[in-house]
Coordinates of C-alpha atoms and ligand atoms in Angstrom, one line a residue:
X18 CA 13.9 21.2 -41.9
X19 CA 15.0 19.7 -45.1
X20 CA 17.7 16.7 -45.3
X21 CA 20.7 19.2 -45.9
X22 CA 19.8 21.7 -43.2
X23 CA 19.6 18.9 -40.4
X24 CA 22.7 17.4 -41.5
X25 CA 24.1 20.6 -41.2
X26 CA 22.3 21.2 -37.9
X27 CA 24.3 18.3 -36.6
X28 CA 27.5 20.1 -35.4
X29 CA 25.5 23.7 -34.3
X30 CA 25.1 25.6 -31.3
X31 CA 22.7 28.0 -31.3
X32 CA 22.1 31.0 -29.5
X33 CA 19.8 32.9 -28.2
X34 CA 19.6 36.3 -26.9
X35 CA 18.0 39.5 -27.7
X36 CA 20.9 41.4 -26.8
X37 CA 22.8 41.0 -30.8
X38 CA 26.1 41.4 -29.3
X39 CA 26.1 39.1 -27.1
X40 CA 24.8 36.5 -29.8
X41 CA 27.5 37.8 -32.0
X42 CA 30.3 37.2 -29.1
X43 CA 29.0 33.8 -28.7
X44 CA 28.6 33.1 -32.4
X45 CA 32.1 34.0 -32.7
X46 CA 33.9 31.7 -30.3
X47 CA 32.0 29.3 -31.3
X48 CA 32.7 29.7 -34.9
X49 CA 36.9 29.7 -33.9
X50 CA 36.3 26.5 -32.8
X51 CA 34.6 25.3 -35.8
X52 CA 31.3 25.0 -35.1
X53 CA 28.5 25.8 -37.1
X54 CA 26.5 28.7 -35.2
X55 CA 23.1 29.9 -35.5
X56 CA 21.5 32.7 -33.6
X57 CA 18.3 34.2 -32.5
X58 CA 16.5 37.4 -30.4
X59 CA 13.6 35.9 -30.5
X60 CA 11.9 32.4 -28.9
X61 CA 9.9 32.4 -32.2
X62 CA 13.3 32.4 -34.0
X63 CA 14.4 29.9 -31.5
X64 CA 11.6 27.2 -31.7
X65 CA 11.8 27.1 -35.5
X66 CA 15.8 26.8 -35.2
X67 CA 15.5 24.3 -32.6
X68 CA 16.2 20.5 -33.5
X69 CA 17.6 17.3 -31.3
X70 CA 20.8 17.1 -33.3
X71 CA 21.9 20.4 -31.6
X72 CA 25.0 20.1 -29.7
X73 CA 24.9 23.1 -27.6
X74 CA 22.7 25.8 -26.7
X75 CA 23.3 29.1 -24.9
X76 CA 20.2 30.7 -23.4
X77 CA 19.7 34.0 -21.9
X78 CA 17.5 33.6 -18.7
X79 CA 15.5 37.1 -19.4
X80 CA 14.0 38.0 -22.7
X81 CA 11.7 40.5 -22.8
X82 CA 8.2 39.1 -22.7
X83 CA 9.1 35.9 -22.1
X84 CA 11.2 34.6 -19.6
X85 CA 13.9 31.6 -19.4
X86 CA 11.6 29.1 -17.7
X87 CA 8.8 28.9 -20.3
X88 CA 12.2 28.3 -22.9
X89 CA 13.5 25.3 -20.1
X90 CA 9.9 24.0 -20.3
X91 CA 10.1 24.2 -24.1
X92 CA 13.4 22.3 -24.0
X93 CA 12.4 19.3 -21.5
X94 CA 9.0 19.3 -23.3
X95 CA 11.4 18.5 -26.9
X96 CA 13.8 16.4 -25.2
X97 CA 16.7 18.2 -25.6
X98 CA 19.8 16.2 -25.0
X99 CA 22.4 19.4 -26.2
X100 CA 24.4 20.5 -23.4
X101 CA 22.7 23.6 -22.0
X102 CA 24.4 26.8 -21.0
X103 CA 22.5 29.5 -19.3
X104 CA 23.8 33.4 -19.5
X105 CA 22.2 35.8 -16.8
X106 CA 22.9 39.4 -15.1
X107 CA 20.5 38.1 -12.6
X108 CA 22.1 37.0 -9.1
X109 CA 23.4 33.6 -8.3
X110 CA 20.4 32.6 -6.3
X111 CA 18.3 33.0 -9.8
X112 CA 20.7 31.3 -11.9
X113 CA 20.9 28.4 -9.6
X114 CA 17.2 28.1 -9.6
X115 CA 16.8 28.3 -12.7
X116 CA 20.0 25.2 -13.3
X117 CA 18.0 23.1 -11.0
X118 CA 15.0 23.8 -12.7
X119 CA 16.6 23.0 -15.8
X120 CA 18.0 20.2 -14.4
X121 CA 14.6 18.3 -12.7
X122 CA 13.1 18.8 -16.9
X123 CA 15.8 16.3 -17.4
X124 CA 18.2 18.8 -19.4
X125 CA 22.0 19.0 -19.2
X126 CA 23.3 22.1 -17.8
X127 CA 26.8 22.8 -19.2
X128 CA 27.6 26.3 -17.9
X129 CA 26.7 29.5 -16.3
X130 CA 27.8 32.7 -18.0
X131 CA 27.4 35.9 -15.7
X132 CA 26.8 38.9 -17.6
X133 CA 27.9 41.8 -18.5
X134 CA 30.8 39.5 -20.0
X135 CA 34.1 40.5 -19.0
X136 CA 37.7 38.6 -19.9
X137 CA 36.6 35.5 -17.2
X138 CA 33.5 34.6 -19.5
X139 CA 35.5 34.8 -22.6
X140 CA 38.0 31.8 -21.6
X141 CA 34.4 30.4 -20.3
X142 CA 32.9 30.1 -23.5
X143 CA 36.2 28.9 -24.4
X144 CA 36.4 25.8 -21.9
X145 CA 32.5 25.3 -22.3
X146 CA 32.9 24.6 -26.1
X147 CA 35.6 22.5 -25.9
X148 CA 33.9 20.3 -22.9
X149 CA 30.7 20.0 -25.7
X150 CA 32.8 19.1 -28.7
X151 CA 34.0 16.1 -26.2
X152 CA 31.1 14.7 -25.2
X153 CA 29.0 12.5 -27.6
X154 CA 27.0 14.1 -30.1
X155 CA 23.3 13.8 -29.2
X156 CA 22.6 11.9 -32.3
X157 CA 25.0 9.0 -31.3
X158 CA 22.8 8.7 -27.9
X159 CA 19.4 6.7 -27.7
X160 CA 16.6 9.3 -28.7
X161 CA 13.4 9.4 -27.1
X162 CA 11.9 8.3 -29.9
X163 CA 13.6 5.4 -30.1
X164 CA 12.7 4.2 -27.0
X165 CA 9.7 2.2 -27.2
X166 CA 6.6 3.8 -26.2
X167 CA 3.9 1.5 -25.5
X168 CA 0.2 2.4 -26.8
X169 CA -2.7 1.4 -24.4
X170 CA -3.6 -1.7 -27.1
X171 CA 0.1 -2.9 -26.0
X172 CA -0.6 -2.3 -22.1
X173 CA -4.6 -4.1 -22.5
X174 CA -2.7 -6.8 -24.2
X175 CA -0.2 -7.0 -21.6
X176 CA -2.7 -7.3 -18.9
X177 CA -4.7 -9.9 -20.1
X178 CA -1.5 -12.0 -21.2
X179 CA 0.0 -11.8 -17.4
X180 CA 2.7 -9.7 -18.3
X181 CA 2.8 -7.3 -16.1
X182 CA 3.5 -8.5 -12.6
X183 CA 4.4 -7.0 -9.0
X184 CA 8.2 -6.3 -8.0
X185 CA 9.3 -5.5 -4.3
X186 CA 11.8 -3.6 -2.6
X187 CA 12.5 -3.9 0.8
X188 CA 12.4 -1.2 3.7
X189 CA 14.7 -1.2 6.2
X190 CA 15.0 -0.3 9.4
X191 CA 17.0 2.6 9.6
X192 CA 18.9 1.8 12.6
X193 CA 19.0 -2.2 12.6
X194 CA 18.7 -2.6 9.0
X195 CA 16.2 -5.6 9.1
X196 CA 13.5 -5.4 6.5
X197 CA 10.9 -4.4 7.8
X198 CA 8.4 -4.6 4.7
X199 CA 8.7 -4.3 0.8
X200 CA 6.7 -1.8 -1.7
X201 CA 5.4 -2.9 -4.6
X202 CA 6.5 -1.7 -7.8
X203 CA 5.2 -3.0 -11.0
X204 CA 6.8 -4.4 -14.0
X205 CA 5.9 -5.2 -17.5
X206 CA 8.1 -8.1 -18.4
X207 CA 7.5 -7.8 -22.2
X208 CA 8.9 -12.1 -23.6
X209 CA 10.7 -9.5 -26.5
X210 CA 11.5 -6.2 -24.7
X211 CA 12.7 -7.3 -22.2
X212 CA 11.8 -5.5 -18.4
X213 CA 9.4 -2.2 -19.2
X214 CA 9.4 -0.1 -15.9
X215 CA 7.0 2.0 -14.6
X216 CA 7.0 5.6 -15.9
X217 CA 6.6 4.3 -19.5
X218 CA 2.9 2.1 -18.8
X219 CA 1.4 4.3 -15.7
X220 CA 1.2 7.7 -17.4
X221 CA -0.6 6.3 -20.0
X222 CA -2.7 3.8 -18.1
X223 CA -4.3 7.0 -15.9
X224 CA -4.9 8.2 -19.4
X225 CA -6.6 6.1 -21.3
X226 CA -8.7 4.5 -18.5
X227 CA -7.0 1.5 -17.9
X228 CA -5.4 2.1 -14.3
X229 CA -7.9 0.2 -12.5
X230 CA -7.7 -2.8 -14.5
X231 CA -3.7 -2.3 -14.0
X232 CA -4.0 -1.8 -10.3
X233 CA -6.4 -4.7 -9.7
X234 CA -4.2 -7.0 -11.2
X235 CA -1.0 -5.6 -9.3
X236 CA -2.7 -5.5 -6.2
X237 CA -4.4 -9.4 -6.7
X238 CA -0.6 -10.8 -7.8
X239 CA 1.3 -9.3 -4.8
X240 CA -1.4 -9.9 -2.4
X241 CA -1.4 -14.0 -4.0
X242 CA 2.2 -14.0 -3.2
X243 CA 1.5 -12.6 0.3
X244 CA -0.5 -15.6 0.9
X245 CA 1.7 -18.1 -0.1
X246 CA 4.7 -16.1 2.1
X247 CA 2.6 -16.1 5.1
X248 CA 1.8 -19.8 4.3
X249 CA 5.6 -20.6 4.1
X250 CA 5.5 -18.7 7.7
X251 CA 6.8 -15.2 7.0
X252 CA 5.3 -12.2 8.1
X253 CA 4.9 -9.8 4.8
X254 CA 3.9 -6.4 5.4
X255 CA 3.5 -4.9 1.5
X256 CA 3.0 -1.1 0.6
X257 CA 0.7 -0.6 -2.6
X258 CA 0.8 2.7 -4.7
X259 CA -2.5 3.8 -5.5
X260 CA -2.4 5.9 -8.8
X261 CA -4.2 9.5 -7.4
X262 CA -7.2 9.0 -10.0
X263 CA -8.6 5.6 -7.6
X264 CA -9.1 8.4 -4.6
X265 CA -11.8 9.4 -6.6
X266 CA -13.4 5.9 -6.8
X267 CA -15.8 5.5 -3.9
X268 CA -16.3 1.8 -3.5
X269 CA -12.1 1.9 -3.5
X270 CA -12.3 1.4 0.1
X271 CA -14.6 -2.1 -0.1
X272 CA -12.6 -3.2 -3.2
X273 CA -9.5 -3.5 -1.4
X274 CA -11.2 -4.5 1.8
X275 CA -12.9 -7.6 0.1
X276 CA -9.2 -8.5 -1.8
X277 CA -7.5 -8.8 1.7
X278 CA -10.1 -11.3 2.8
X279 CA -10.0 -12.5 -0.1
X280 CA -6.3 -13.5 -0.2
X281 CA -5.9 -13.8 4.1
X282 CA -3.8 -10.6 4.2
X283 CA -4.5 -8.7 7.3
X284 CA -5.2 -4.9 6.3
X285 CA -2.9 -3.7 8.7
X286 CA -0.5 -5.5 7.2
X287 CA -0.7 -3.4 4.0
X288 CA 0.5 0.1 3.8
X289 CA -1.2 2.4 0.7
X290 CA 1.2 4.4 -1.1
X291 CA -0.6 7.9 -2.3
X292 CA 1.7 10.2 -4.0
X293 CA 1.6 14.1 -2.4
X294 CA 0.3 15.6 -5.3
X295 CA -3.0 13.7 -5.2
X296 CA -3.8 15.5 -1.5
X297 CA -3.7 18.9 -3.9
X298 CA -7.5 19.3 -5.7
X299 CA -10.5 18.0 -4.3
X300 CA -9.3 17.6 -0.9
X301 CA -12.3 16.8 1.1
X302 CA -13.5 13.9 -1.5
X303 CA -9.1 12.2 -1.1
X304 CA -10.5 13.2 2.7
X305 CA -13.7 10.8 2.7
X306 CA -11.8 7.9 0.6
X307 CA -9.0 8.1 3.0
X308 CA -10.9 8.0 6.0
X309 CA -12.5 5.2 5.2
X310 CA -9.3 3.4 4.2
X311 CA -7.9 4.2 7.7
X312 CA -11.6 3.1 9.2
X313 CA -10.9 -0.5 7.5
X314 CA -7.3 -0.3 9.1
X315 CA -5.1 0.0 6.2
X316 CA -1.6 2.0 6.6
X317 CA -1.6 5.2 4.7
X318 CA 1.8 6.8 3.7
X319 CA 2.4 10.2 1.6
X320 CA 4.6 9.1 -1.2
X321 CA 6.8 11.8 -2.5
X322 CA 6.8 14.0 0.3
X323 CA 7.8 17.5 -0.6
X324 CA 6.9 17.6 -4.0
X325 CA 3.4 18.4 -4.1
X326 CA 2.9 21.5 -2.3
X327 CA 0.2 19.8 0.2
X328 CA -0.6 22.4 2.5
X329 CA 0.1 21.7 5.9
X330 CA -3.7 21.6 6.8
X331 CA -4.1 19.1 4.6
X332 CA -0.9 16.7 6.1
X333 CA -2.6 17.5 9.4
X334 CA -6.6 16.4 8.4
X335 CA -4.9 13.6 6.5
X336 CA -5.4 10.0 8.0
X337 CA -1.9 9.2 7.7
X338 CA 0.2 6.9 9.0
X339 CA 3.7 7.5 7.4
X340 CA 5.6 10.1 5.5
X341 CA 8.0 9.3 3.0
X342 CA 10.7 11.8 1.8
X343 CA 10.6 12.2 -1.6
X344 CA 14.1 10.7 -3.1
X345 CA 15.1 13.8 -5.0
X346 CA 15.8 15.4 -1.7
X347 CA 17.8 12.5 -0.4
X348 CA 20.2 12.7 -3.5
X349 CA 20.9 16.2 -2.9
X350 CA 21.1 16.9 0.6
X351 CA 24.6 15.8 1.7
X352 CA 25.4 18.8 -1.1
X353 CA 22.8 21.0 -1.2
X354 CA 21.6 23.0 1.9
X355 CA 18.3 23.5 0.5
X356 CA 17.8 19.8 -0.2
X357 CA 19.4 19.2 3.4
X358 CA 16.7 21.8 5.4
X359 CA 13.8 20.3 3.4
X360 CA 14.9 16.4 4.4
X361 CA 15.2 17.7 7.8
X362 CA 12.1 19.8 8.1
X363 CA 10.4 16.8 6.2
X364 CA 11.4 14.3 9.5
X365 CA 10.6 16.9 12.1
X366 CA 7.3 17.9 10.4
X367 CA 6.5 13.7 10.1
X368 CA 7.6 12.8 13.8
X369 CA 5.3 16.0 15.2
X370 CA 1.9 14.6 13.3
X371 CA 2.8 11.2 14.8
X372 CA 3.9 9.5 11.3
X373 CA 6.5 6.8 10.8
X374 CA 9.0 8.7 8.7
X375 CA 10.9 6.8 5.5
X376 CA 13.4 8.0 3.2
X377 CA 13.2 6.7 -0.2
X378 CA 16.1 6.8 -2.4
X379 CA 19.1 5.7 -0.3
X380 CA 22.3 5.3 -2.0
X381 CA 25.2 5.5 0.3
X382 CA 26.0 5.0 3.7
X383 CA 26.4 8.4 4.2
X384 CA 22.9 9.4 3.6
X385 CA 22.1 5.8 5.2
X386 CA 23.8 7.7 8.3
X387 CA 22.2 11.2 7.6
X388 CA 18.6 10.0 8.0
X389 CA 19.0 7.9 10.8
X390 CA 20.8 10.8 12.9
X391 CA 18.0 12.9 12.0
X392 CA 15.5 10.0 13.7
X393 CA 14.4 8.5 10.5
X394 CA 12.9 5.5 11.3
X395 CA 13.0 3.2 7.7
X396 CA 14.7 3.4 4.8
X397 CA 14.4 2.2 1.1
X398 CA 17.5 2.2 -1.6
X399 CA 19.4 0.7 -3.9
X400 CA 22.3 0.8 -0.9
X401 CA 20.5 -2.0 0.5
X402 CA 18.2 -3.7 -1.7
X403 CA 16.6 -3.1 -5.3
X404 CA 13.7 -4.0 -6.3
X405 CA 13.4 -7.4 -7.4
X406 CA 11.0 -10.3 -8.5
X407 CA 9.3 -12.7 -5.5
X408 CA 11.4 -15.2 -5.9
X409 CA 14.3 -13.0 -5.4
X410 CA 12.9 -11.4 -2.2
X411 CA 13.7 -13.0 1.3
X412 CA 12.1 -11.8 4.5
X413 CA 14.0 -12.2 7.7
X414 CA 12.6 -14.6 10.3
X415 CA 9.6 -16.8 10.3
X416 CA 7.1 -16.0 12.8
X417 CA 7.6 -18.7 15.6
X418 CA 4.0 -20.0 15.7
X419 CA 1.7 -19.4 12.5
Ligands
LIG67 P1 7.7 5.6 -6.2 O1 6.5 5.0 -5.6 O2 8.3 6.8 -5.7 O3 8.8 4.4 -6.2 C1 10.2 4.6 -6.0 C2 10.9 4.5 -7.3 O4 12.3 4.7 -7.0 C3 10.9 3.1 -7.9 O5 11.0 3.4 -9.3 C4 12.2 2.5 -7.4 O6 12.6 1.4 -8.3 C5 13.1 3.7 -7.4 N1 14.2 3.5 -6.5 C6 14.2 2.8 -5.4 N2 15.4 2.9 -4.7 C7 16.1 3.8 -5.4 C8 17.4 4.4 -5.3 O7 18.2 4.1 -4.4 N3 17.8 5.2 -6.3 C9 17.1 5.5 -7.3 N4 17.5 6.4 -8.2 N5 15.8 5.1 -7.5 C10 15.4 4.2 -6.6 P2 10.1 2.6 -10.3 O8 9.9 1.2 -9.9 O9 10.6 2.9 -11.7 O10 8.7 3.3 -10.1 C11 8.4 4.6 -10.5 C12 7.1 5.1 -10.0 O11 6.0 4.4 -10.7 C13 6.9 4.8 -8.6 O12 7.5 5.8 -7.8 C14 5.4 4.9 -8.5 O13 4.9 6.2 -8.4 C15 4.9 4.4 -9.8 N6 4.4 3.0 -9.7 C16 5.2 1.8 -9.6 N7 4.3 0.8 -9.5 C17 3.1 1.3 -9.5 C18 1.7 0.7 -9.3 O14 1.6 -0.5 -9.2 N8 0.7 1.6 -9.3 C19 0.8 2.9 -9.4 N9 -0.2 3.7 -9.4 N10 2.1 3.5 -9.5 C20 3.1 2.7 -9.6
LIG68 CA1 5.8 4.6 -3.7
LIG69 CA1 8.3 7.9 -3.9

């Protein structure tokens, strides 16, 4: 796209749908209200019209050959920031799926059009377009590429500078609300960046081979600090998130053994984080590197519980000691039956294999109050703490006699 057609691209919604008319109908409102429009029947069409200045785009969920979800991918995959409006004869069950699907790739949905169109969708389209025109055009927002994107030079040189040290966020009780222990999230404190969080270093650290080096150094700094608490006469119990790629690593369970000697910290004491999704693949090696984890008496929790697709089976076989429900569920189910059935079944499902259930995610007191009716036992949020730096952190009561 040259200089004149991006600028112009600036104002545009674009359109895509391979029935013309309905294009055409779109094009036209949109045109009355003084935006540029462009408009396709094809993805083809579509991907070569596509840009991030876009300020709206209307998508039909079902094009022949290709259907609406490969187009949502498309978008998330380009970081669309332009308001999203999805146009379907398909039933509300589809559409909605199809929102939150759009939703979870990180787009903004702006509307649902029903077709066949009738007098309703017109004044739709209507209300729609004037909502976009009010909002902030994507170009005045922060684009991703903007935002800094470490390399894995950055992140080695990060490492071996000490800039990347452990956070923690308490769990509560659910009940009581005493902490009960605190996970450990990592930071990169960059001295001209400021405070780099985790999605933007541990993607590419399982990447370019540098999440053991990462989690060595995370693990060795929180499990330092748990020393020094338990000196001071506290009793820490820490969770550690183990990126999925170390429960291939078969000395793992030695390696961690010999660092809780190493720094005094009982391994029951420690609780290992292990997102759902790694329990999906080569079960039966996760299986052997698990068990032997649990045989050295560290805590094992499923992180992220209901996003994986774990088969039961594997939930079941799995040494596990806790199951924490993943926090998109929490966020949603005070509004959202299906979010609501999965926290619920998520609990039962927990408390019938014996595991210490947590819900992650925690906001407000009423889904403070939602879990613990449901027999959640702990509880992690920003309602009651964030995550923070050591010295930030206080644990309740010393232990009487250490
Ligand atoms: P996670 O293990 O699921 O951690 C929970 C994330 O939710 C953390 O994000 C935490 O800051 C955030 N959070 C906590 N309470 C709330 C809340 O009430 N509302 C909302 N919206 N968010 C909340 P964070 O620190 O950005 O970490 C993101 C992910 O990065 C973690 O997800 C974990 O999977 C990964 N991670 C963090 N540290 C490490 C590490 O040392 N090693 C590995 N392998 N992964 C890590
Ligand atoms: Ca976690
Ligand atoms: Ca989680």
């Amino acid at each position: 796209m040259n200089q004149a057609e991006a600028k112009a691209a600036q104002s545009a919604v674009l359109i895509l749908d391979d029935e013309r008319d309905m294009c055409e109908f779109v094009a036209d409102v949109g045109s009355d209200l003084g935006f540029k429009t462009h408009w396709c029947d094809n993805f083809e069409d579509f991907a070569c019209r596509y840009s991030i200045d876009l300020q709206g785009i209307f998508l039909d969920l079902a094009m022949p050959g290709m259907d609406g979800v490969e187009i949502i991918r498309f978008l998330g995959d380009n970081h669309s920031e332009a308001p999203l409006v999805l146009m379907s004869g398909y039933d509300s069950d589809v559409i909605d799926a199809a929102r939150r699907l759009a939703e979870t790739r990180g787009l903004k949905v702006a509307g649902v059009l029903h077709k066949p169109f009738m007098l309703a969708e017109l004044s739709a389209i209507y209300k729609i377009l004037a909502e976009v025109r009010r909002s902030p055009r994507p170009s005045a927002v922060e684009r991703p590429k903007d935002i800094y994107r470490p390399d894995a030079q950055a992140l080695s040189n990060a490492l071996d500078e000490g800039h990347v040290v452990p956070y923690f966020q308490a769990k509560f009780c659910a009940s009581t609300r005493q902490v009960k222990g605190a996970e450990v999230l990592a930071r990169w404190i960059d001295p001209e960046r400021g405070l780099i969080g985790p999605d933007r270093f541990i993607p590419m650290a399982e990447q370019d081979g540098l999440i053991e080096r990462l989690t060595d150094t995370v693990i060795r700094k929180s499990l330092a600090q748990c020393r020094l608490w338990r000196r001071l006469g506290f009793a820490p119990r820490v969770a550690l998130n183990l990126s999925p790629l170390l429960l291939r690593w078969l000395d793992l369970p030695d390696a961690l053994l010999d660092m809780a000697r190493e720094y005094e910290v009982p391994p029951e004491q420690i609780m290992l984080e292990i997102t759902e999704t790694a329990l999906v693949g080569d079960f039966s090696a996760s299986l052997d590197i698990l068990t032997r984890l649990r045989m050295r008496r560290f805590g094992l929790s499923v992180d992220d519980f209901g996003t994986g697709y774990s088969s039961l089976k594997q939930l079941q076989q799995g040494p596990f000691t806790e199951l924490k429900v993943d926090q998109s569920f929490i966020a949603k189910a005070l509004t959202e039956e299906g979010a609501r059935a999965i926290v619920e079944s998520s609990i039962a499902l927990g408390h019938r294999l014996g595991l210490k259930v947590v819900a992650e995610g925690i906001e407000t007191e009423e889904q403070l109050e939602l879990v613990r009716s449901l027999g959640c036992e702990e509880v992690q949020g920003y309602l009651l703490g964030r995550p923070c730096a050591a010295e930030g952190f206080t644990w309740p009561q010393p232990l009487p006699h250490q």
